[in-house]
mmCIF file of C-alpha atoms and ligand atoms in Angstrom:
data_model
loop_
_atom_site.group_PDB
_atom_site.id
_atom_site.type_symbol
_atom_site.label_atom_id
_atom_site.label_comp_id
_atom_site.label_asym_id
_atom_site.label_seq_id
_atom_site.Cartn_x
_atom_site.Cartn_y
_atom_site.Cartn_z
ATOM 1 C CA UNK A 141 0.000 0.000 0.000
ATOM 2 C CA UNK A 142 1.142 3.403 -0.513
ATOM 3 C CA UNK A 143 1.970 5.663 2.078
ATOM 4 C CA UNK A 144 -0.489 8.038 3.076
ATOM 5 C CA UNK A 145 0.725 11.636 2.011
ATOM 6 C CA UNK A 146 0.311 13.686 6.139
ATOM 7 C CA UNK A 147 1.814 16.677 5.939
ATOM 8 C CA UNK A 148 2.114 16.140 9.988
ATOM 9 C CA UNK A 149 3.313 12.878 11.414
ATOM 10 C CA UNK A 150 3.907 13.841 15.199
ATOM 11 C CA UNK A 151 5.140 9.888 15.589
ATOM 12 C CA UNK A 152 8.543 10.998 13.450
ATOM 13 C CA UNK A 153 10.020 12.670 16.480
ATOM 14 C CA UNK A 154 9.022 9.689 18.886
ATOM 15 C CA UNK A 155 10.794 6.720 16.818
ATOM 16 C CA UNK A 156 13.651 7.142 18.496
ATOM 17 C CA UNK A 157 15.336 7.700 22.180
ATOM 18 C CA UNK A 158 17.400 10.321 20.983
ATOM 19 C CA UNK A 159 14.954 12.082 19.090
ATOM 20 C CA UNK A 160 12.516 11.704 22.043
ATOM 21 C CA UNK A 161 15.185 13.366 24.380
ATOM 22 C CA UNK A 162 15.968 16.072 21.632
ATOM 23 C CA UNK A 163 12.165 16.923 21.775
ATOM 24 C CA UNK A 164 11.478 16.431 25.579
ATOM 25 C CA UNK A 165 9.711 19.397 27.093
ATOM 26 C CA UNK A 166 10.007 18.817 31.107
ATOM 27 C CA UNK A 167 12.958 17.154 33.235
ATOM 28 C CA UNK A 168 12.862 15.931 36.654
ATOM 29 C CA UNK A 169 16.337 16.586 38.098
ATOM 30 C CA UNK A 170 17.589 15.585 41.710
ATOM 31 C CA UNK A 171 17.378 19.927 42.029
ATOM 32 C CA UNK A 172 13.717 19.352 42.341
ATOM 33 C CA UNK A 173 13.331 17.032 44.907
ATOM 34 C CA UNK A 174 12.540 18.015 49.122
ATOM 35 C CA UNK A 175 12.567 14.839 51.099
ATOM 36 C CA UNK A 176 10.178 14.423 53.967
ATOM 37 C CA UNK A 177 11.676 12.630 57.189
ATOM 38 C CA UNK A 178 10.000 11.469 60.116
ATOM 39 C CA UNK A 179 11.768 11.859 63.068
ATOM 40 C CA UNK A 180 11.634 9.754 66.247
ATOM 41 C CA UNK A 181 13.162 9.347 69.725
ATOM 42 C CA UNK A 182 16.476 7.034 70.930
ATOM 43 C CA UNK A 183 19.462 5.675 69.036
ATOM 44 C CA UNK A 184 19.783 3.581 65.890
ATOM 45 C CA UNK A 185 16.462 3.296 65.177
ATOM 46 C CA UNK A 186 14.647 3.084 62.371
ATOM 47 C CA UNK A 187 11.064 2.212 62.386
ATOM 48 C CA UNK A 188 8.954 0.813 59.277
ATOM 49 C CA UNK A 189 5.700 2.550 58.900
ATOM 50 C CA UNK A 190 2.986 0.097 57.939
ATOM 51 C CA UNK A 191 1.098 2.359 55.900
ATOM 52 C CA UNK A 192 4.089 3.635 53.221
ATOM 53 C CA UNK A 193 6.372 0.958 52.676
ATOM 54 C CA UNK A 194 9.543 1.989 51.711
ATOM 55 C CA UNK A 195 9.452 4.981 54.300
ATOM 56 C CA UNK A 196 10.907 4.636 58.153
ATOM 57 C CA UNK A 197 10.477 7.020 61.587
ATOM 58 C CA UNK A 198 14.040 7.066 62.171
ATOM 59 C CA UNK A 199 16.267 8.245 65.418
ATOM 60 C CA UNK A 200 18.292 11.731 64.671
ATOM 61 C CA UNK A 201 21.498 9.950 64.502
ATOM 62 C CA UNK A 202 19.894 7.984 61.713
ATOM 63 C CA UNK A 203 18.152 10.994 60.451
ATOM 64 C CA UNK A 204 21.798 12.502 60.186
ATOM 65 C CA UNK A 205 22.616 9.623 58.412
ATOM 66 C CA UNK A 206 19.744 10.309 55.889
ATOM 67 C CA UNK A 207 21.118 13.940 55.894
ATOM 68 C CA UNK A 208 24.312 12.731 54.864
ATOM 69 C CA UNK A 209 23.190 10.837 51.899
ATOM 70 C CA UNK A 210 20.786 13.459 50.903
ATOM 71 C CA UNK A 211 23.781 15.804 50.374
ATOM 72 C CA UNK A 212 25.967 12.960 48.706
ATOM 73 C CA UNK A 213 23.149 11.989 46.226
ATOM 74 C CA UNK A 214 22.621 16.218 45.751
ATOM 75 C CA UNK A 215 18.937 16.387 46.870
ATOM 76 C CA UNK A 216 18.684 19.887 47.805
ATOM 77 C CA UNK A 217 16.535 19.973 51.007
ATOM 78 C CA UNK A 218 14.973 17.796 53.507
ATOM 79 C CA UNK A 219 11.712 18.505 55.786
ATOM 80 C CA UNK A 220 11.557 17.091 59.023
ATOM 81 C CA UNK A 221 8.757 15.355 61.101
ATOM 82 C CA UNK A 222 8.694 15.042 64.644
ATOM 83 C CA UNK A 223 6.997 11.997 66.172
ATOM 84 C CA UNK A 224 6.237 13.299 69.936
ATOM 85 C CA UNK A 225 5.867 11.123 72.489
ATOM 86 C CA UNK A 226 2.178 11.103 73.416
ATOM 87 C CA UNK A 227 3.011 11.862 77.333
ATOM 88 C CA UNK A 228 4.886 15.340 75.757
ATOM 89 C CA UNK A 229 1.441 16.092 73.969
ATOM 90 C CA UNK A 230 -0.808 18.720 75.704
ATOM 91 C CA UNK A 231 -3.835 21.048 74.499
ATOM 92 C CA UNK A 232 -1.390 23.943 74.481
ATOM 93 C CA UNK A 233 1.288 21.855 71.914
ATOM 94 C CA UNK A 234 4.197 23.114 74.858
ATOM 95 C CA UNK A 235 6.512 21.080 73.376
ATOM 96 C CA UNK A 236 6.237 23.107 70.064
ATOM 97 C CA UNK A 237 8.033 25.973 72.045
ATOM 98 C CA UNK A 238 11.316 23.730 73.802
ATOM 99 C CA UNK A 239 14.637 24.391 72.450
ATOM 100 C CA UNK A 240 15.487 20.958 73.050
ATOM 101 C CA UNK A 241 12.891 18.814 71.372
ATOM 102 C CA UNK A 242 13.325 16.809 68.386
ATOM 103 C CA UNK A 243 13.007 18.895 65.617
ATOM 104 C CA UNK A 244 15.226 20.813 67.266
ATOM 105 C CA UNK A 245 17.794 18.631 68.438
ATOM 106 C CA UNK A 246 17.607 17.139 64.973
ATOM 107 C CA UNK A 247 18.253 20.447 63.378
ATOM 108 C CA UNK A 248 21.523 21.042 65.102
ATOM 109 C CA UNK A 249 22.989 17.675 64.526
ATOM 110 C CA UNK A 250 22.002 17.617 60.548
ATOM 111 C CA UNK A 251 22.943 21.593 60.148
ATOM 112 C CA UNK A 252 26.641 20.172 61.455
ATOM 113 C CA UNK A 253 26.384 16.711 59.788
ATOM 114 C CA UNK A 254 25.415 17.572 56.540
ATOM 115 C CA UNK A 255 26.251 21.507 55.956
ATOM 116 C CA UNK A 256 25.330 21.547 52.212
ATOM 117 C CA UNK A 257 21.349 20.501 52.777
ATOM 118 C CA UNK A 258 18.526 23.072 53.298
ATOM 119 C CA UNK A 259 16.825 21.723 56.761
ATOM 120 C CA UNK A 260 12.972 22.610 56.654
ATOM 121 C CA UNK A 261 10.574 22.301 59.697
ATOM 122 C CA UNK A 262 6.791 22.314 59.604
ATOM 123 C CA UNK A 263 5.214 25.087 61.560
ATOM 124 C CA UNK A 264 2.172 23.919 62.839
ATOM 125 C CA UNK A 265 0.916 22.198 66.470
ATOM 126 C CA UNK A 266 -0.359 18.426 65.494
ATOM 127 C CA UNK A 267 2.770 16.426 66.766
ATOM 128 C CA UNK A 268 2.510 18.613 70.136
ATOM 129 C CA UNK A 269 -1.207 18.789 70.439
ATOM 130 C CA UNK A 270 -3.219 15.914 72.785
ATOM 131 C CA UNK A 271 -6.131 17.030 70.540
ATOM 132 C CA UNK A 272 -4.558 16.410 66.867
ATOM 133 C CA UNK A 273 -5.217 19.591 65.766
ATOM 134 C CA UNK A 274 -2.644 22.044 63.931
ATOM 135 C CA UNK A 275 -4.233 25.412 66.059
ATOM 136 C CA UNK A 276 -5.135 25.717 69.699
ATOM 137 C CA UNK A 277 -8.533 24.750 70.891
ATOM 138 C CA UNK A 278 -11.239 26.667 72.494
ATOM 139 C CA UNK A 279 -13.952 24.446 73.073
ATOM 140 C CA UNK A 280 -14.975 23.113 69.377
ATOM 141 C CA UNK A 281 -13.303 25.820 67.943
ATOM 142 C CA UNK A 282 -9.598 26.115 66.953
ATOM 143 C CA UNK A 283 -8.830 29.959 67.019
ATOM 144 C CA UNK A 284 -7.167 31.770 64.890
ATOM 145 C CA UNK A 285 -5.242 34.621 66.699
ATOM 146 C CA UNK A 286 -3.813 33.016 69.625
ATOM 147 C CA UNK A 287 -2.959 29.767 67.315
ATOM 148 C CA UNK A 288 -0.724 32.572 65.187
ATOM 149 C CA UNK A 289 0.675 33.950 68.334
ATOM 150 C CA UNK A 290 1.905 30.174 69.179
ATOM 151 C CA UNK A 291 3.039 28.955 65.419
ATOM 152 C CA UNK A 292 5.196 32.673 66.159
ATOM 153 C CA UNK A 293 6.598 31.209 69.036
ATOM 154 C CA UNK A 294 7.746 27.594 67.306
ATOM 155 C CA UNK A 295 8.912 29.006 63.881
ATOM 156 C CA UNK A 296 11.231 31.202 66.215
ATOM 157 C CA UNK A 297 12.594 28.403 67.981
ATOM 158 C CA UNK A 298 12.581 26.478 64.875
ATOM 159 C CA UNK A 299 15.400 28.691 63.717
ATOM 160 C CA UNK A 300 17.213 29.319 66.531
ATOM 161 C CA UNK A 301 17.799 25.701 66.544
ATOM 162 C CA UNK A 302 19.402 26.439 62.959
ATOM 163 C CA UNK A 303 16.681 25.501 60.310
ATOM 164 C CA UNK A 304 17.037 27.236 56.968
ATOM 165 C CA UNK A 305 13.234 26.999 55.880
ATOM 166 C CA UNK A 306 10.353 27.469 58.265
ATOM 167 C CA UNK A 307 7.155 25.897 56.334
ATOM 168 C CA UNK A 308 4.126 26.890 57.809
ATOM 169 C CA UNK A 309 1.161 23.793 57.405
ATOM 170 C CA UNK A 310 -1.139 25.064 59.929
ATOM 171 C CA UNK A 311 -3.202 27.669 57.024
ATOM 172 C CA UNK A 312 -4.631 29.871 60.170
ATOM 173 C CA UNK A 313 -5.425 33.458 58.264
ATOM 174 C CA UNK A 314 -2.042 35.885 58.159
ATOM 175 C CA UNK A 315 0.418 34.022 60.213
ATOM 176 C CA UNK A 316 3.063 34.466 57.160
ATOM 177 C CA UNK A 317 3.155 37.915 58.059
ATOM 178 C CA UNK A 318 3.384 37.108 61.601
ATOM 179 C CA UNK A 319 6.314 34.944 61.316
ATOM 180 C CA UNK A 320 8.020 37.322 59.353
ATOM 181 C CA UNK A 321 8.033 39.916 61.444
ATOM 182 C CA UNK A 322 9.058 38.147 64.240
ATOM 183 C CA UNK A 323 12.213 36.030 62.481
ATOM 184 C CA UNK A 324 13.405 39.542 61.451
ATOM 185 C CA UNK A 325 13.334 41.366 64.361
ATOM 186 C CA UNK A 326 15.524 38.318 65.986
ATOM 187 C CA UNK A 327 17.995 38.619 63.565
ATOM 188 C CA UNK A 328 16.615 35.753 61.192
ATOM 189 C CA UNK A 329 15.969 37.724 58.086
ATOM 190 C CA UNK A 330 17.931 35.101 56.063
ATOM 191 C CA UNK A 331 15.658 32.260 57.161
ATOM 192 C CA UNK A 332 13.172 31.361 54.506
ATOM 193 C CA UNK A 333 9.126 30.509 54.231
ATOM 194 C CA UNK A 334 7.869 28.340 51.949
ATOM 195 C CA UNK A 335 4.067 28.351 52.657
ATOM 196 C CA UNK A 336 1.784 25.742 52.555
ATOM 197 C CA UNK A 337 -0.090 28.356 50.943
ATOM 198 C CA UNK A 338 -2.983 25.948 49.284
ATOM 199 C CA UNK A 339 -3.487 23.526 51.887
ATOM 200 C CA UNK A 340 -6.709 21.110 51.387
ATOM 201 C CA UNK A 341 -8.709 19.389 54.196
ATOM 202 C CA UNK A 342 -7.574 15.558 52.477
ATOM 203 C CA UNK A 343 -7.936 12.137 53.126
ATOM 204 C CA UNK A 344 -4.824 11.704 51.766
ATOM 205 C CA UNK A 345 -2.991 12.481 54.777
ATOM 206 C CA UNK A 346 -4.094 9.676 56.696
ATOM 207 C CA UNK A 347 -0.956 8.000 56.392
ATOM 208 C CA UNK A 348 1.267 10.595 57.306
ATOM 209 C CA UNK A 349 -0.781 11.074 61.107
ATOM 210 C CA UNK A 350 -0.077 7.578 61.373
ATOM 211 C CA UNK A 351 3.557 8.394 60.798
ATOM 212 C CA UNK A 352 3.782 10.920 63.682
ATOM 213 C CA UNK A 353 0.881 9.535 65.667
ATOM 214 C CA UNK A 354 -1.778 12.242 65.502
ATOM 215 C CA UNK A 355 -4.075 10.670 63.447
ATOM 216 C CA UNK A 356 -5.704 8.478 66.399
ATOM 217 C CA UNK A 357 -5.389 11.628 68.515
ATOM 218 C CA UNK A 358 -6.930 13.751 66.491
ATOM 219 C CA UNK A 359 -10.768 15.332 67.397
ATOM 220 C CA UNK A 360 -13.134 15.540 64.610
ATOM 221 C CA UNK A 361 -11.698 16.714 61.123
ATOM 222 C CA UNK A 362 -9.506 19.629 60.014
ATOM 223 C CA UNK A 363 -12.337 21.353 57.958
ATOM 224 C CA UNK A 364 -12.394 24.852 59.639
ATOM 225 C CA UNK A 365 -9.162 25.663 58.395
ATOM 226 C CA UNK A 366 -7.646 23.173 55.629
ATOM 227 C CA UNK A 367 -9.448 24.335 52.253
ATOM 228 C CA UNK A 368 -12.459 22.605 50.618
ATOM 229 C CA UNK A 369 -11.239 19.932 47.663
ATOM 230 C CA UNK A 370 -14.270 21.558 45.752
ATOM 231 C CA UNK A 371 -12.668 25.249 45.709
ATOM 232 C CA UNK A 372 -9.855 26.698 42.241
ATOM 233 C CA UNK A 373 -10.127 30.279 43.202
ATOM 234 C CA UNK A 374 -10.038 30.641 47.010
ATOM 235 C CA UNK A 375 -6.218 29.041 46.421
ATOM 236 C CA UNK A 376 -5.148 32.028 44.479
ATOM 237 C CA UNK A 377 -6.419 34.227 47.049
ATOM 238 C CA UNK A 378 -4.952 31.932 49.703
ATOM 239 C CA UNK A 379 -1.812 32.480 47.687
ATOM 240 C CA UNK A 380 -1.572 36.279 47.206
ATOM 241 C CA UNK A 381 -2.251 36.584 50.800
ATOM 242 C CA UNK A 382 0.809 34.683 51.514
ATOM 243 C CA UNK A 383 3.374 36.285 48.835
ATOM 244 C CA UNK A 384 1.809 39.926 50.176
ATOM 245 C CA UNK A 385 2.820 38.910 53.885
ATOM 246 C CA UNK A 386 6.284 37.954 52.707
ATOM 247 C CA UNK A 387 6.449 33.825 51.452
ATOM 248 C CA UNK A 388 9.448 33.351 49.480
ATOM 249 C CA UNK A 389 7.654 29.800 48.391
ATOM 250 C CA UNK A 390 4.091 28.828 48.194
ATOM 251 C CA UNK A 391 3.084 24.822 48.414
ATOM 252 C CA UNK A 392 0.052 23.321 46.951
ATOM 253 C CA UNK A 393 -0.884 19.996 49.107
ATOM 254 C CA UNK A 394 -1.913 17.113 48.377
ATOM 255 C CA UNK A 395 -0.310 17.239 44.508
ATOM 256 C CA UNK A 396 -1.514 14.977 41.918
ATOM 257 C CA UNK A 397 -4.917 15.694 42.725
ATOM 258 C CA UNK A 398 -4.489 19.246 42.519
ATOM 259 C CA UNK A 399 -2.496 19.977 39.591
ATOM 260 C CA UNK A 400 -5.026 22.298 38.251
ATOM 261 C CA UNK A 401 -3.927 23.927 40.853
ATOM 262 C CA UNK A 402 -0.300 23.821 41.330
ATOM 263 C CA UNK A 403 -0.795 25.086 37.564
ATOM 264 C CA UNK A 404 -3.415 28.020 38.057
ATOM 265 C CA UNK A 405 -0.907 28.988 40.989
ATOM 266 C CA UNK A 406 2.329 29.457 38.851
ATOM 267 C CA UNK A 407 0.580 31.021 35.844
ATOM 268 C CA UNK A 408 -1.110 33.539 38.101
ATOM 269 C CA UNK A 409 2.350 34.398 40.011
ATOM 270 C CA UNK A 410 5.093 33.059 38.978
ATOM 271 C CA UNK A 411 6.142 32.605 42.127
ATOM 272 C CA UNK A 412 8.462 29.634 43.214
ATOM 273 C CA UNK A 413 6.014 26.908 43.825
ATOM 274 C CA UNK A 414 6.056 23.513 45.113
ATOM 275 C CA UNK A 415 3.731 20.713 45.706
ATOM 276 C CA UNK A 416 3.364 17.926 48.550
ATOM 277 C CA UNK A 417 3.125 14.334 46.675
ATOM 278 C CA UNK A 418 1.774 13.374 50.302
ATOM 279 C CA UNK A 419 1.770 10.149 52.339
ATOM 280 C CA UNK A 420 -1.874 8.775 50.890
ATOM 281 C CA UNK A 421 -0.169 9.284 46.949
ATOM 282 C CA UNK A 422 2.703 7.573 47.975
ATOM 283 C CA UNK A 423 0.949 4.916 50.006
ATOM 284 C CA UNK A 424 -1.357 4.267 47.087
ATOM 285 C CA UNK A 425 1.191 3.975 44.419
ATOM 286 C CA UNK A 426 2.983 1.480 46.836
ATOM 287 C CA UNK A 427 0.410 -0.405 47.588
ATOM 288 C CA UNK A 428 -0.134 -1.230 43.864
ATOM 289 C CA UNK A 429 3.416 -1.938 43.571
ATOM 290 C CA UNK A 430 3.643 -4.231 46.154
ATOM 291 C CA UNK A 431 0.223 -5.925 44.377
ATOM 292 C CA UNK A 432 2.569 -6.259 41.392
ATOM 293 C CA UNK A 433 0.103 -4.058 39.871
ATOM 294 C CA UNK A 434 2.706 -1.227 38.820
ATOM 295 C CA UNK A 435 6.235 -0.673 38.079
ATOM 296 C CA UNK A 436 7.382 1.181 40.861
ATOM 297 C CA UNK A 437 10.334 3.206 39.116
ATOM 298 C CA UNK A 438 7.944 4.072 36.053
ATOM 299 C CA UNK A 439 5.029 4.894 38.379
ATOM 300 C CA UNK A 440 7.267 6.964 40.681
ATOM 301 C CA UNK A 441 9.112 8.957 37.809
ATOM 302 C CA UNK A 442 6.021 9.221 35.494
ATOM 303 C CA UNK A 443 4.103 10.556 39.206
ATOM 304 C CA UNK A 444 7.035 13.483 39.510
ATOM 305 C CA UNK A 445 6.935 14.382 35.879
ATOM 306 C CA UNK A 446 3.337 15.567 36.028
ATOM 307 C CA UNK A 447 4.095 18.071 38.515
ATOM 308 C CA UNK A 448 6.991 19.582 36.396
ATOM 309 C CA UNK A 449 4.422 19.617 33.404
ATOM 310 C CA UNK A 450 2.065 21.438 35.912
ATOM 311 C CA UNK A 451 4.810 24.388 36.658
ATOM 312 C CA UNK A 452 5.868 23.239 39.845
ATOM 313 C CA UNK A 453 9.647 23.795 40.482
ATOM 314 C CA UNK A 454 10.087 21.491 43.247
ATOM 315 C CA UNK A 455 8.179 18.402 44.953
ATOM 316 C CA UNK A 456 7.762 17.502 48.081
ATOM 317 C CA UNK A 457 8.065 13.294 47.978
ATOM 318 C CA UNK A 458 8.467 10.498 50.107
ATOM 319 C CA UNK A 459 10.399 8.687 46.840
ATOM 320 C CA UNK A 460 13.203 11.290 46.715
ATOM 321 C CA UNK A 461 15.951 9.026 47.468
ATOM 322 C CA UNK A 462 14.774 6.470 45.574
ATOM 323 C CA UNK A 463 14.353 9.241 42.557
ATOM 324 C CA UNK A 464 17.862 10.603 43.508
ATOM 325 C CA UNK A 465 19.439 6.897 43.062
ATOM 326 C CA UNK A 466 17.883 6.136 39.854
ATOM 327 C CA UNK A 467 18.623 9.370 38.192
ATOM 328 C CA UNK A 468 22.285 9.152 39.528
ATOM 329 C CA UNK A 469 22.321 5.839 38.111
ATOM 330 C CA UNK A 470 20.870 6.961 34.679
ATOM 331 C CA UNK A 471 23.439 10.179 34.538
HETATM 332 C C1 LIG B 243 0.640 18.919 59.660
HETATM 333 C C2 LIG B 243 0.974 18.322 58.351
HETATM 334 C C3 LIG B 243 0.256 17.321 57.672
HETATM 335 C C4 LIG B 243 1.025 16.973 56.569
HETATM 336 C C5 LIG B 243 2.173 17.797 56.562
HETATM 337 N N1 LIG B 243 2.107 18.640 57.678
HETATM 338 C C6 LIG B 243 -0.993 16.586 58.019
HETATM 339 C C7 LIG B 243 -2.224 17.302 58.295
HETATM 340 O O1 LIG B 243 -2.403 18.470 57.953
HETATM 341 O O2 LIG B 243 -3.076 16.668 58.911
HETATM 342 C C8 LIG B 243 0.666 15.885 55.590
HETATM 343 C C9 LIG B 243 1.778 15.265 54.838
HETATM 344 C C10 LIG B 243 1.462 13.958 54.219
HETATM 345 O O3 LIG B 243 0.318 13.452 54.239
HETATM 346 O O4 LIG B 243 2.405 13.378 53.664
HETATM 347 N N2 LIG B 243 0.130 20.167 59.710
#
């Protein structure tokens, strides 16, 4: 038969690898990658999690170790995860404000370990609270004000312990400006925010509560303050409220449900913006993997991709040093 005269034949650039590299619009590079790290009590531990194989609570001088081989394999930041012990936990979140707790001590030992990785720390009260919640409670209600007042208090003692990135999860209304303020009158106007600017009330957390052991703790749902999965344009407002008060990076969370987001977001600003692949993404695509159902390598670099393609400069995942092995592997 003859051939078909198509003026067009977008399958000519795909016949080959090199042609499909030559043509390739989006990379995922090891530069893109922040790796969450849960962060538990004693020595030499390190502590499966049932929920996302794969992923450990480990012990700081194990988290140092983790630190270490973040900065060998190049992955430019980690973000850290206290798991409290319940009998620290009160309905104030104290522990939140002790220069000696485990995010804490874990910053100092990693900020001397493993001096060429950004250490981030989540500014918010749910590993400190006996309630769950990220805010303070008054009755039913978690309040806004005083909740700011306390996430003040933590970020600051967040970087005195030495973090590099304070990363507010809490989404109680103007406490980027609050934390601002505060780092730079302490002397802390070099310490960064990356926001967790569009922050939805998921069930794809549910893993990571298990992780630091809120998630049995916590009282009712997170509704009042997380956004509503139904909402597009409340995010960009959520968004240019936090660049106005002074985020140097906003986060969209979860992430491959929200892509239309992530998107929206870096059209609309152009802003540096990341996204949280979070524990229930993870979890799912292990739990097909471990099903034999999926390829984890494909799955987990094909997963990454689509947040590149969506404008996102950096992701948040529990896979980055898996990612960070293959692609050194592949260089
Ligand atoms: C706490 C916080 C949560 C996550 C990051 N910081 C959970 C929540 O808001 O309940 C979720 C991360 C994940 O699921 O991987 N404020």
């Amino acid at each position: 038969m003859a051939a078909l005269h198509l003026t067009h034949r977008p399958r000519r650039l795909r016949q080959t690898d090199w042609s499909r590299r030559l043509v390739r619009e989006n990379v995922l590079t090891t530069n893109d990658l922040i790796w969450p790290i849960f962060i538990i009590d004693g020595e030499g531990r390190r502590e499966p999690i049932a929920s996302m194989p794969g992923v450990e609570r480990v012990s700081i001088d194990e988290a140092v170790r983790d630190a270490v081989r973040a900065q060998a394999l190049g992955i430019p930041a980690i973000a850290l995860f206290p798991n409290t012990d319940v009998a620290l936990r009160d309905e104030a979140g104290t522990e939140a404000f002790n220069e000696n707790n485990l995010v804490c001590r874990a910053c100092r030992a990693i900020a001397e370990a493993a001096p060429g990785v950004g250490i981030m720390t989540d500014v918010a009260l749910d590993p400190y609270t006996s309630h769950g919640h990220d805010g303070l409670m008054r009755g039913d209600e978690i309040v806004n004000d005083e909740t700011v007042a306390a996430l003040v208090k933590q970020a600051l003692n967040q970087a005195r312990a030495g973090c590099h990135i304070v990363a507010p999860s809490d989404m109680m209304d103007g406490r980027i400006g609050a934390i601002r303020e505060a780092l730079d009158e302490e002397g802390f106007e070099r310490v960064q925010i990356m926001s967790y600017a569009a922050k939805y009330a998921s069930a794809f957390y549910g893993p990571f509560r298990d992780a630091v052991g809120s998630g049995g703790l916590l009282r009712g749902d997170k509704r009042t303050y997380q956004m509503d999965p139904a909402n597009t344009d409340e995010a960009l407002r959520e968004v240019a409220l936090d660049l106005e008060q002074g985020a140097d990076m906003v986060m969209v969370k979860p992430g491959l449900p929200y892509l239309d987001i992530c998107r929206r977001v870096k059209d609309e600003f152009g802003a540096p913006t990341f996204a949280y692949q979070v524990s229930g993404e993870y979890s799912m695509i292990m739990a097909a993997v471990e099903r034999g159902w999926l390829d984890r390598d494909k799955a987990m670099i094909e997963s990454l991709i689509a947040f590149k393609r969506a404008g996102c400069d950096g992701i948040l995942t529990y896979f980055a040093p898996f990612v960070a092995e293959k692609l050194q592997a592949s260089a």
